[in-house]
Tab-separated table of N, CA and C in Angstrom:
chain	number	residue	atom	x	y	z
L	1	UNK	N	117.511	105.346	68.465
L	1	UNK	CA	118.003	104.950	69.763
L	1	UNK	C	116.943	104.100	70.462
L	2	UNK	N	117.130	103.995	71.457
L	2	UNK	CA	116.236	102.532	72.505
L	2	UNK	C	115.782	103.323	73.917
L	3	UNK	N	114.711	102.651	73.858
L	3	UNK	CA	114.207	102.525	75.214
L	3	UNK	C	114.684	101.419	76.015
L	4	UNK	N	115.399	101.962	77.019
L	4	UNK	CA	116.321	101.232	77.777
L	4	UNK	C	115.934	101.143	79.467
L	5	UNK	N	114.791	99.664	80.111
L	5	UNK	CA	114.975	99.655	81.604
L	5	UNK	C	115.801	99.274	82.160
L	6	UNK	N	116.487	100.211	82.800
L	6	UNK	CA	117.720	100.013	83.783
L	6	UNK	C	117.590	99.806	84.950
L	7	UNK	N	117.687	98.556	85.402
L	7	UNK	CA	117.537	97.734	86.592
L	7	UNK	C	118.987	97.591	87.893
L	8	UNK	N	119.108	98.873	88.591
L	8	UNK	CA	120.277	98.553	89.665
L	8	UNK	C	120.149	99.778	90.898
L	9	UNK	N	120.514	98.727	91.918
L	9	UNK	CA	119.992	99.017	93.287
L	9	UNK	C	120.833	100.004	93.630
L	10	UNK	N	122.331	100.026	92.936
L	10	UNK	CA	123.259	101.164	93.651
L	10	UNK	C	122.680	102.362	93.231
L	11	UNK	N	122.230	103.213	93.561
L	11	UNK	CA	121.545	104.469	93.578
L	11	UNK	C	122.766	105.421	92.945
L	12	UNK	N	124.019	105.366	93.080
L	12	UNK	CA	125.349	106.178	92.395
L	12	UNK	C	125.369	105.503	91.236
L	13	UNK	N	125.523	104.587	90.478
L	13	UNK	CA	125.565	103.758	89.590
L	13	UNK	C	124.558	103.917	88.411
L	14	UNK	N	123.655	103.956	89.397
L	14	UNK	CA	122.183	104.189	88.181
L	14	UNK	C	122.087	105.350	88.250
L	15	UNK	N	122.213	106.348	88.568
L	15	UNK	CA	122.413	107.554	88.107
L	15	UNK	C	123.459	108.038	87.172
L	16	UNK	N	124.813	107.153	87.264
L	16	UNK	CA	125.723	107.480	86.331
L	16	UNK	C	125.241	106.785	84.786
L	17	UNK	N	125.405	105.753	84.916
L	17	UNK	CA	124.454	105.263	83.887
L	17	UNK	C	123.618	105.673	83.332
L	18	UNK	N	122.332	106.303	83.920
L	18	UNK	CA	121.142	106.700	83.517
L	18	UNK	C	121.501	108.140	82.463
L	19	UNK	N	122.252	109.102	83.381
L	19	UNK	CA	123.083	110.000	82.605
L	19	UNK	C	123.808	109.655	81.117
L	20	UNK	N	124.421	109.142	81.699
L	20	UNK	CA	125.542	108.450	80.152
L	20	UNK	C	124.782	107.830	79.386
L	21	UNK	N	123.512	107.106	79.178
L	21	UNK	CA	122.659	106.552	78.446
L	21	UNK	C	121.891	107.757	77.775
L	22	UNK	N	121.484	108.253	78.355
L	22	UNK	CA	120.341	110.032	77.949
L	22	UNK	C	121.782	110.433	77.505
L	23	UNK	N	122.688	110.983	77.395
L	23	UNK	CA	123.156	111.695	76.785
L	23	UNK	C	124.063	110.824	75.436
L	24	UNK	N	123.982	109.074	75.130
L	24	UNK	CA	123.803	109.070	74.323
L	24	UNK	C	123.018	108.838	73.162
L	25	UNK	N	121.698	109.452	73.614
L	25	UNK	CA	120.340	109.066	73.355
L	25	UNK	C	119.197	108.473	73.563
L	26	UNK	N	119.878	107.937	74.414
L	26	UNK	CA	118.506	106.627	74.789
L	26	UNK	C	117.643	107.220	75.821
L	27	UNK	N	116.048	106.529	75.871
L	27	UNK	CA	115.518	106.923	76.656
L	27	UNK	C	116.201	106.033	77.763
L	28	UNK	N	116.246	106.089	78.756
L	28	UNK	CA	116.055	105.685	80.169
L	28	UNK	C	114.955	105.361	80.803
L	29	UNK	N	114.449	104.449	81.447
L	29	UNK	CA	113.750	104.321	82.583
L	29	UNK	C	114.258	103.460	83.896
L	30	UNK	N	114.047	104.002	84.667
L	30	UNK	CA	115.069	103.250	86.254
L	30	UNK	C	114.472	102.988	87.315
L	31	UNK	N	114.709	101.876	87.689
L	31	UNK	CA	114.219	101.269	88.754
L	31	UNK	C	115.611	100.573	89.814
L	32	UNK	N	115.378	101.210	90.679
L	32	UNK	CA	116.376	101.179	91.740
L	32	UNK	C	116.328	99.351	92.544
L	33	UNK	N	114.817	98.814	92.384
L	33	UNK	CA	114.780	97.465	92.633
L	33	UNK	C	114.009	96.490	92.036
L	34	UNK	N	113.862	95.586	92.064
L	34	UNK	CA	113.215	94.648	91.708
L	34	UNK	C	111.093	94.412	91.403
L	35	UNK	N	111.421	94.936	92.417
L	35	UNK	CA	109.483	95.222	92.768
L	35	UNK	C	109.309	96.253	91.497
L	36	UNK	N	109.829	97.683	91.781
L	36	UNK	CA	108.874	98.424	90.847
L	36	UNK	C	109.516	98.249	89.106
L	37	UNK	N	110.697	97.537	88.977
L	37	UNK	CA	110.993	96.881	87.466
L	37	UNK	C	109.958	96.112	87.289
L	38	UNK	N	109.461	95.054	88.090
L	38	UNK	CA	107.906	94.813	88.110
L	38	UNK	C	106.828	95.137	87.463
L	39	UNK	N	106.884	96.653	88.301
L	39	UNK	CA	105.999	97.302	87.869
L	39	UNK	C	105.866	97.882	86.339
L	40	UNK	N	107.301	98.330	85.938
L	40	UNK	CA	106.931	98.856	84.817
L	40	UNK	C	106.706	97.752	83.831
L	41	UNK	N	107.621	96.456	83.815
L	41	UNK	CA	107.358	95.513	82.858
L	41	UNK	C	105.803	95.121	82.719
L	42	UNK	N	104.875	95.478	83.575
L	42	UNK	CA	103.223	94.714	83.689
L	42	UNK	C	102.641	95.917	82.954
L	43	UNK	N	103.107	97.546	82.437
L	43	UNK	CA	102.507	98.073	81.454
L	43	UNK	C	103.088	97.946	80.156
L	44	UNK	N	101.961	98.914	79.401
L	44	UNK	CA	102.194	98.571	78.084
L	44	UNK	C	103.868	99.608	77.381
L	45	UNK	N	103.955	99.921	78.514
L	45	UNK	CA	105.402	100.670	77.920
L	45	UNK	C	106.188	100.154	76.975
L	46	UNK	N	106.636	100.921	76.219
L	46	UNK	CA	107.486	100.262	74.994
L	46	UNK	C	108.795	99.810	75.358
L	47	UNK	N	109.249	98.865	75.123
L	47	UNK	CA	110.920	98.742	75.833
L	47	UNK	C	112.100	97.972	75.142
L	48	UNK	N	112.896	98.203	74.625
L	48	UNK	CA	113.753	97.683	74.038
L	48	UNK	C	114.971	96.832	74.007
L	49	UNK	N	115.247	96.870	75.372
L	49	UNK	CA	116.399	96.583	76.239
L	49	UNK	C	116.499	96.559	78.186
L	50	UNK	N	116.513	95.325	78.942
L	50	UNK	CA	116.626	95.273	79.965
L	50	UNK	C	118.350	95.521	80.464
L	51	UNK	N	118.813	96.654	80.903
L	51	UNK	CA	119.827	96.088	81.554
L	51	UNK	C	119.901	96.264	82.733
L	52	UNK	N	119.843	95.136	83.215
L	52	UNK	CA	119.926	94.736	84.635
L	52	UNK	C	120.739	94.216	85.421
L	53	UNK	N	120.819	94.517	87.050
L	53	UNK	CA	121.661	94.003	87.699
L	53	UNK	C	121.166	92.359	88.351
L	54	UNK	N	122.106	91.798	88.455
L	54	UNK	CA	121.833	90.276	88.460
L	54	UNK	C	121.337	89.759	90.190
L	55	UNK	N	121.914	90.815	90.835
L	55	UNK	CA	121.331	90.780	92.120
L	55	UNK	C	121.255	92.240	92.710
L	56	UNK	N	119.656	91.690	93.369
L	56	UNK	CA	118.697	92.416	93.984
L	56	UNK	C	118.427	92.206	95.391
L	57	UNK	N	117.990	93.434	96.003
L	57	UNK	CA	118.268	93.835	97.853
L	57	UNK	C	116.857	92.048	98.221
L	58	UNK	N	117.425	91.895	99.318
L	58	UNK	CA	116.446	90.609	99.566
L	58	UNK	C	114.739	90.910	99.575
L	59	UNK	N	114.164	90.191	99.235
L	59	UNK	CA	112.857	90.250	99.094
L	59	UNK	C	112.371	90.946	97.467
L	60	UNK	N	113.465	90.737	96.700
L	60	UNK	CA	113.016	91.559	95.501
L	60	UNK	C	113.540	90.330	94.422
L	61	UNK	N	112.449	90.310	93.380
L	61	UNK	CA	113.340	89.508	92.416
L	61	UNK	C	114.366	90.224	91.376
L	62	UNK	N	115.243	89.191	91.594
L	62	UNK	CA	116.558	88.737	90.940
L	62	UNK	C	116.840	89.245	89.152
L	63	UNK	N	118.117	89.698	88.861
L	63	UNK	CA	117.636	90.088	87.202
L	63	UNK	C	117.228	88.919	86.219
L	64	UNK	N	117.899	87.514	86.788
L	64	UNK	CA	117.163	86.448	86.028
L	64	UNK	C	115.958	86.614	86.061
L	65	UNK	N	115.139	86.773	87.438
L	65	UNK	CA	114.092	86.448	87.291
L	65	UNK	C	112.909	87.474	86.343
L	66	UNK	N	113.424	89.190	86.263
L	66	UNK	CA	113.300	90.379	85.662
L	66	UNK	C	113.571	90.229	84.248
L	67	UNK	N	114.423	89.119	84.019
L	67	UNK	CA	114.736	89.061	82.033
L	67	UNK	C	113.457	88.183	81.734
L	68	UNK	N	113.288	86.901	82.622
L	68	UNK	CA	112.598	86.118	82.011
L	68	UNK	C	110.645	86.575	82.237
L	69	UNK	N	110.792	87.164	82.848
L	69	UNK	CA	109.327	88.348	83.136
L	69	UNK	C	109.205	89.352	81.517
L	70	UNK	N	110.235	89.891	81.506
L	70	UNK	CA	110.521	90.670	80.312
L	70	UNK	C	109.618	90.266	78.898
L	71	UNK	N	111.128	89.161	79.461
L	71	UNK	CA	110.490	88.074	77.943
L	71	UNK	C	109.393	87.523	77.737
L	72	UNK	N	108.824	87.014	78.677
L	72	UNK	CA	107.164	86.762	78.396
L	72	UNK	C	106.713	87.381	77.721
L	73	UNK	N	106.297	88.788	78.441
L	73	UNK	CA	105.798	90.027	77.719
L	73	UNK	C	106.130	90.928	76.466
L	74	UNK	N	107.790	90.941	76.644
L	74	UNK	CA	108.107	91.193	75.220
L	74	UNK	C	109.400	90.363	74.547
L	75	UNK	N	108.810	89.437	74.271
L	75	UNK	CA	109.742	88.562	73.375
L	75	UNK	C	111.058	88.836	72.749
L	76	UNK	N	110.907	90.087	72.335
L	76	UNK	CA	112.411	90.393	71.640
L	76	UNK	C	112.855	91.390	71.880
L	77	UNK	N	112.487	91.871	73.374
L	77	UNK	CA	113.638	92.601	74.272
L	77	UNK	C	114.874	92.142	74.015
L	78	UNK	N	115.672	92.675	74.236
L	78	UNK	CA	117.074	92.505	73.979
L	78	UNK	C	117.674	92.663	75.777
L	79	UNK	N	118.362	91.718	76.301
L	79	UNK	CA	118.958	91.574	78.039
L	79	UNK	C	120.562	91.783	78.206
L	80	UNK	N	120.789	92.473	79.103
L	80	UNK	CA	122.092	92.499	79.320
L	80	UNK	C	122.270	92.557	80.539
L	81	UNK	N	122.903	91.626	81.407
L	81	UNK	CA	123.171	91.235	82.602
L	81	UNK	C	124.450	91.994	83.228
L	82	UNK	N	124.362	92.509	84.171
L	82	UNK	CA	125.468	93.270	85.031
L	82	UNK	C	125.745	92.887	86.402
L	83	UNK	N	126.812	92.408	86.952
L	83	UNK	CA	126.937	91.936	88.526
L	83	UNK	C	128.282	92.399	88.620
L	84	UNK	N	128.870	92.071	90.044
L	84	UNK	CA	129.512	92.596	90.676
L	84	UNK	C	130.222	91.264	91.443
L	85	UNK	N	129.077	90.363	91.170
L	85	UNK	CA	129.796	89.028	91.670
L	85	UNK	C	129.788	87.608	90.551
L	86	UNK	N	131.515	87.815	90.023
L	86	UNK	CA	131.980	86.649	89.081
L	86	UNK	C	131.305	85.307	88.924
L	87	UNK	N	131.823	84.843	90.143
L	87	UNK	CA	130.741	83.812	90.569
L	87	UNK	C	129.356	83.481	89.724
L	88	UNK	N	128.535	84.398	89.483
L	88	UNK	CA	127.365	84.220	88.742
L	88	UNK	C	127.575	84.145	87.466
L	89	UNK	N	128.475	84.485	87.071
L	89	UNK	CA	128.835	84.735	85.133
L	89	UNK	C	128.165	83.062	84.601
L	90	UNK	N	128.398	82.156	85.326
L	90	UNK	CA	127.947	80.947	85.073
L	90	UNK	C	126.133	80.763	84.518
L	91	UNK	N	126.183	81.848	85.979
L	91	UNK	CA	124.227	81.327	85.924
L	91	UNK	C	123.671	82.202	84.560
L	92	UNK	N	124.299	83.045	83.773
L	92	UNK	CA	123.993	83.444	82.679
L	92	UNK	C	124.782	83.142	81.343
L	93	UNK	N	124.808	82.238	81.586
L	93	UNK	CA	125.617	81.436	80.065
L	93	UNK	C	124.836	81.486	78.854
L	94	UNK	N	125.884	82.189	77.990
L	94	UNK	CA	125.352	82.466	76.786
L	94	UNK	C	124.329	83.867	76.024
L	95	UNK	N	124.166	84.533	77.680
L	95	UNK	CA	123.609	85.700	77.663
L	95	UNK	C	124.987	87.422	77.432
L	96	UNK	N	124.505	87.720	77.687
L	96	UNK	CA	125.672	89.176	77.449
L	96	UNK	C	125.803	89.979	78.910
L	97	UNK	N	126.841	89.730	79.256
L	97	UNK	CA	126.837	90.288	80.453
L	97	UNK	C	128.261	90.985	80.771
L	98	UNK	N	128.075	91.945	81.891
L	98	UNK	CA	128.878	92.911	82.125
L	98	UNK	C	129.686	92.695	83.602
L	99	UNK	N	130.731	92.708	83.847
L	99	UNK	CA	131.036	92.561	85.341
L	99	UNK	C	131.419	94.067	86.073
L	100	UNK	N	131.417	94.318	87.062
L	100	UNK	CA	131.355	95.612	87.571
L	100	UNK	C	132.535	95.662	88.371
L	101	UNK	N	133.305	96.808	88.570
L	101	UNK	CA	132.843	97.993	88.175
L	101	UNK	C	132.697	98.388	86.373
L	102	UNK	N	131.767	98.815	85.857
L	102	UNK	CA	131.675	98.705	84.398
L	102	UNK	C	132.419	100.246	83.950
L	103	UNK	N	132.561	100.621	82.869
L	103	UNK	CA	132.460	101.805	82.313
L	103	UNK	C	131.637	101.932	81.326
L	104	UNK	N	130.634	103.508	81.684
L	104	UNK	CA	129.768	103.818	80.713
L	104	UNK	C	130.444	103.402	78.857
L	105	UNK	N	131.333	103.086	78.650
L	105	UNK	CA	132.019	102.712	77.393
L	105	UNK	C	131.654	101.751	77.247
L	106	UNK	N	132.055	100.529	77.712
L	106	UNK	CA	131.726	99.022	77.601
L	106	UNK	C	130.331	98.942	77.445
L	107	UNK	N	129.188	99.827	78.476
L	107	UNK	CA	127.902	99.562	78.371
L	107	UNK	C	127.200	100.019	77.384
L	108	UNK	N	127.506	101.411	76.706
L	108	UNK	CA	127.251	101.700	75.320
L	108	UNK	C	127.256	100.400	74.238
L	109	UNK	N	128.672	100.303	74.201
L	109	UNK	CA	129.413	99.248	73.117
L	109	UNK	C	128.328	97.926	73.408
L	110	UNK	N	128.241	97.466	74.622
L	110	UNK	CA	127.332	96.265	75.109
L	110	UNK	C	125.630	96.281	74.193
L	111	UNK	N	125.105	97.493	74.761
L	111	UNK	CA	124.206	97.746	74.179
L	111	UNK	C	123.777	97.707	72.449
L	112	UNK	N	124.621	98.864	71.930
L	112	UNK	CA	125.158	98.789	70.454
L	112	UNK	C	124.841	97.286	69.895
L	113	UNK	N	125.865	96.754	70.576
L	113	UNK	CA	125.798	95.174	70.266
L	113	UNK	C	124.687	94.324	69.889
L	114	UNK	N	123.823	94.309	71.282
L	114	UNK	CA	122.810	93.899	71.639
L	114	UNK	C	121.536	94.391	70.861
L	115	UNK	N	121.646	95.359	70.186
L	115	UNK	CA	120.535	95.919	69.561
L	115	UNK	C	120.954	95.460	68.102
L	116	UNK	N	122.083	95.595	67.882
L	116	UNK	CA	122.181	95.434	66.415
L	116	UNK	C	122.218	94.021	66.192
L	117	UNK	N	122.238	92.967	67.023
L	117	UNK	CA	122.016	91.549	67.180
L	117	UNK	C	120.788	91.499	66.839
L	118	UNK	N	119.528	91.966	67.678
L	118	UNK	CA	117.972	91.895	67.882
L	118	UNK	C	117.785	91.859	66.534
L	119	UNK	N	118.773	92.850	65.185
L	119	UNK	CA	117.790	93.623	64.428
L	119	UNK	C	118.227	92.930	63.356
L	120	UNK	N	118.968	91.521	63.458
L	120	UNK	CA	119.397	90.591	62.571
L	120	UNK	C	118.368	89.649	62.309
């Protein structure tokens, strides 16, 4: 299974998620905003997968800006983008992304995906 940072501000959401991820194995780590996803991406933590929300409370960066931070540091993270507003599906073209409201199903399956892509 994966070490999975889960990047989203709705505090109900990332808890459901965070749940449904741990119980189907994955580690979890969660960050409710932008700043301390920050934070964890600047240690040496192991990480396998960003999924993140595409927008963040003002003054915090953005999940674009959180994938491409990622990626610096670890190159073959694997990203999966989640919003709530259509509208943006554009600004992530070609990436894997989720529109909300999601179900823990789709985000499994998303993931699944996304990992077994990386490992091609």
């Amino acid at each position: 299974m994966a070490t999975i940072l889960l990047i989203e501000d709705d505090r109900e959401l990332a808890t459901t998620l965070s749940e449904s991820l741990t119980l189907a194995g994955h580690r979890v780590i969660g960050s409710l905003d932008g700043l301390s996803a920050c934070g964890v991406l600047e240690t040496d933590e192991p990480i396998d997968l960003l999924l993140a929300d595409l927008v963040m409370p003002v003054g915090h960066p953005h999940g674009l800006a959180l994938a491409r931070m990622a990626r610096h540091r670890r190159p073959d993270v694997a990203v999966i983008f989640m919003t709530g507003y259509a509208e943006f599906v554009e600004e992530v073209a070609g990436e894997r992304i989720l529109i909300k409201p999601v179900r823990a199903t789709a985000v499994l399956e998303a993931i699944a995906a996304s990992l077994r892509d990386g490992a091609a």
